Amino acid sequence: MASECAPLVKTGGLADVIGSLPKALAKTGVRVRVLLPEYPDISNLTGSREPALRFENLFGGPAAIHAIHVHDMNLLVLSAPHLYRREGNIYLGPDGQDWPDNHTRFAALSYAGAEIAQSGIAGWKPDIVNLHDWQTGLLPAYLAQSATSVPPTIMTIHNIAYQGLFDSGQLANLQLRSEIFTASGAEFYGKIGFLKAGIAFADTVTTVSPRYAKELLNPEFGMGLDGLLRARQDDLVGIVNGIDLDTWNPETDPHLVANYSVRALKGRQLNKQAIIARFGLRPGTGPLFAVVSRLTQQKGLDLLLDCIPALVAQDARLALLGSGDADLENGFARASRRYPDSVGVMIGYDEPLSHLLQGGCDAVIVPSRFEPCGLTQLYGLRYGTLPVVAQTGGLADTVIDANEAALAANCATGFQFAPVTADALNQTLVRVCKLYQNRQIWARMIRRAMRHPVGWDQSATAYHKIYSDLISRS
Ligand code: ADP
């Protein structure tokens, strides 16, 4: 269960995972159905077919679930026009603020999921329910309130910074009983915590990299849930995300100007020229850096702003695609006005352009203050755009820094910096620029990065094992 799923509806990495993990699980013998809300973009897929389950009144209006097969996925789509038929961002209203009824919208998703978990749908009942992020966190709380036998649940945390905290006055409206609203249950400092409920009541908790699983136990990263997670430490597992190797394949990617492979890298040059032209940059002797990111405090891009003069001094260029906080959008817009030939900025969300940047830039910068897994650096590896990452979470787990030892051992795939400060990033960017001048070492690193396994195989097997263990335990 999740609130987004690529390619149907995406605001971030969660969608990529929900769109690709089920296919990988299928290869290990797990049959998956994905429960999603029916946003406007999805409603044209369900058409007028008969629903598999109806709710006369699901938190304020009629609702139904349709079982459909699209993009090689079996979906269960929760149609509830009073909750999901809204244009624009799936979480935000036209004023840029959260929809005022997000608590109802996502409690309804959990409530419908709990119904399916208990009673099944169209002759099918799940053996396991895997929940993703706060939008689905209430499901185990609803199951805890039920007297029937229920399947085991797994709460997967993709980002603990988003917890779904709502006014406790909503408890009755959300059909939650007061027994679950305790410090060891759904209560978080007087509010209803959707993610907290998920962590407290699920049978197992996973997150999206081993290092983030450790970090979450500390107050610095646990964001108030570290105590609960320490109490559940034995049930907490970190499994690194994979990527969809078909969608993200430089040999076939339709969004590239030229396709290429690890044996024939020439196409990268044409993609690079296309990026340089599109962003209005000049050709230079230094590397072309990419950023593809939400522009938020988490992503640490304010640190990069401080490094721009040094980048320009190294004859490097930067192509940034992103959107988010106004001060960061304005900061990068200013930088591109100040250095128009060196810094190109596109504010917005553009899936095809994100592929082209990975297919033609020399390095991709991910300076996150915290990063549960991160996908951009995995796409960078797959496309030979060497990742420059902060040493945190999944970034630290997936990129091997080009220090002297790693270069000598032929295993470096990118660059890490720590602590996560502008100074450390600056020094690392200078280090990248220097290494870039050694064309032989750089070319070798590109090939090594492209061969680095970033698919789902290993991780899908790890999920499969958790599912099997839970089923045999229950
Ligand atoms: P998060 O989920 O925290 O945003 P991830 O690195 O896990 O970070 O995933 C981000 C995903 O969103 C990647 O697929 C990335 O390519 C994509 N993305 C982020 N910003 C943009 C953008 N402005 N345009 C296109 N794709 C973007």
mmCIF file of C-alpha atoms and ligand atoms in Angstrom, residues 4 10-17 158-159 162 208 241 248 291-296 298-299 320-323 346-355 357-358 366 368 370-379 395, ligand 1:
data_model
loop_
_atom_site.group_PDB
_atom_site.id
_atom_site.type_symbol
_atom_site.label_atom_id
_atom_site.label_comp_id
_atom_site.label_asym_id
_atom_site.label_seq_id
_atom_site.Cartn_x
_atom_site.Cartn_y
_atom_site.Cartn_z
ATOM 1 C CA GLU A 4 2.192 7.026 -5.101
ATOM 2 C CA LYS A 10 5.082 10.451 -8.612
ATOM 3 C CA THR A 11 6.389 13.179 -6.352
ATOM 4 C CA GLY A 12 9.617 11.438 -5.299
ATOM 5 C CA GLY A 13 11.559 8.237 -4.816
ATOM 6 C CA LEU A 14 8.693 6.447 -3.050
ATOM 7 C CA ALA A 15 6.846 6.238 -6.376
ATOM 8 C CA ASP A 16 9.855 4.694 -8.107
ATOM 9 C CA VAL A 17 10.101 2.021 -5.423
ATOM 10 C CA HIS A 158 11.040 5.796 3.298
ATOM 11 C CA ASN A 159 11.594 9.078 5.124
ATOM 12 C CA TYR A 162 7.300 12.991 7.058
ATOM 13 C CA VAL A 208 15.495 1.700 2.872
ATOM 14 C CA ASN A 241 16.324 0.274 -2.666
ATOM 15 C CA TRP A 248 16.595 3.441 -16.415
ATOM 16 C CA VAL A 291 21.529 18.248 -9.722
ATOM 17 C CA VAL A 292 18.085 16.615 -9.964
ATOM 18 C CA SER A 293 16.286 17.171 -6.705
ATOM 19 C CA ARG A 294 13.495 18.468 -4.601
ATOM 20 C CA LEU A 295 14.771 21.784 -3.257
ATOM 21 C CA THR A 296 14.299 21.343 0.484
ATOM 22 C CA GLN A 298 16.967 17.903 3.634
ATOM 23 C CA LYS A 299 18.746 17.930 0.290
ATOM 24 C CA LEU A 320 20.236 22.022 -12.031
ATOM 25 C CA LEU A 321 16.689 20.683 -12.325
ATOM 26 C CA GLY A 322 14.521 21.007 -9.258
ATOM 27 C CA SER A 323 11.691 22.704 -7.476
ATOM 28 C CA MET A 346 15.455 24.811 -14.666
ATOM 29 C CA ILE A 347 12.861 25.194 -11.944
ATOM 30 C CA GLY A 348 10.176 22.537 -12.274
ATOM 31 C CA TYR A 349 9.568 18.827 -12.445
ATOM 32 C CA ASP A 350 10.603 17.203 -15.710
ATOM 33 C CA GLU A 351 10.993 13.427 -15.892
ATOM 34 C CA PRO A 352 12.500 13.286 -19.447
ATOM 35 C CA LEU A 353 15.039 16.013 -18.615
ATOM 36 C CA SER A 354 16.042 14.150 -15.446
ATOM 37 C CA HIS A 355 17.000 11.177 -17.656
ATOM 38 C CA LEU A 357 20.931 14.947 -17.244
ATOM 39 C CA GLN A 358 21.905 11.499 -15.988
ATOM 40 C CA VAL A 366 23.627 14.836 -3.806
ATOM 41 C CA SER A 368 21.738 15.654 1.545
ATOM 42 C CA PHE A 370 20.058 12.980 5.651
ATOM 43 C CA GLU A 371 19.050 10.512 2.953
ATOM 44 C CA PRO A 372 17.183 7.296 3.766
ATOM 45 C CA CYS A 373 18.300 5.665 0.515
ATOM 46 C CA GLY A 374 18.386 8.146 -2.361
ATOM 47 C CA LEU A 375 17.753 7.099 -5.929
ATOM 48 C CA THR A 376 19.465 9.887 -7.853
ATOM 49 C CA GLN A 377 22.910 8.498 -7.022
ATOM 50 C CA LEU A 378 21.773 5.026 -8.159
ATOM 51 C CA TYR A 379 20.625 6.466 -11.491
ATOM 52 C CA LEU A 395 24.230 7.523 -0.025
HETATM 53 P P1 ADP B 1 13.216 11.933 -2.597
HETATM 54 O O1 ADP B 1 12.267 10.789 -2.702
HETATM 55 O O2 ADP B 1 13.575 12.320 -1.198
HETATM 56 O O3 ADP B 1 12.803 13.129 -3.400
HETATM 57 P P2 ADP B 1 15.075 10.203 -4.066
HETATM 58 O O4 ADP B 1 16.494 10.416 -4.494
HETATM 59 O O5 ADP B 1 14.763 8.944 -3.341
HETATM 60 O O6 ADP B 1 14.632 11.486 -3.221
HETATM 61 O O7 ADP B 1 14.128 10.206 -5.332
HETATM 62 C C1 ADP B 1 13.949 11.349 -6.110
HETATM 63 C C2 ADP B 1 13.295 10.940 -7.413
HETATM 64 O O8 ADP B 1 12.608 12.070 -7.951
HETATM 65 C C3 ADP B 1 14.280 10.514 -8.472
HETATM 66 O O9 ADP B 1 13.630 9.617 -9.348
HETATM 67 C C4 ADP B 1 14.590 11.844 -9.193
HETATM 68 O O10 ADP B 1 15.045 11.628 -10.498
HETATM 69 C C5 ADP B 1 13.226 12.477 -9.175
HETATM 70 N N1 ADP B 1 13.209 13.946 -9.196
HETATM 71 C C6 ADP B 1 13.447 14.800 -8.166
HETATM 72 N N2 ADP B 1 13.283 16.075 -8.566
HETATM 73 C C7 ADP B 1 12.940 16.023 -9.868
HETATM 74 C C8 ADP B 1 12.630 17.017 -10.854
HETATM 75 N N3 ADP B 1 12.638 18.315 -10.565
HETATM 76 N N4 ADP B 1 12.298 16.602 -12.093
HETATM 77 C C9 ADP B 1 12.288 15.270 -12.388
HETATM 78 N N5 ADP B 1 12.570 14.298 -11.517
HETATM 79 C C10 ADP B 1 12.892 14.666 -10.276
#
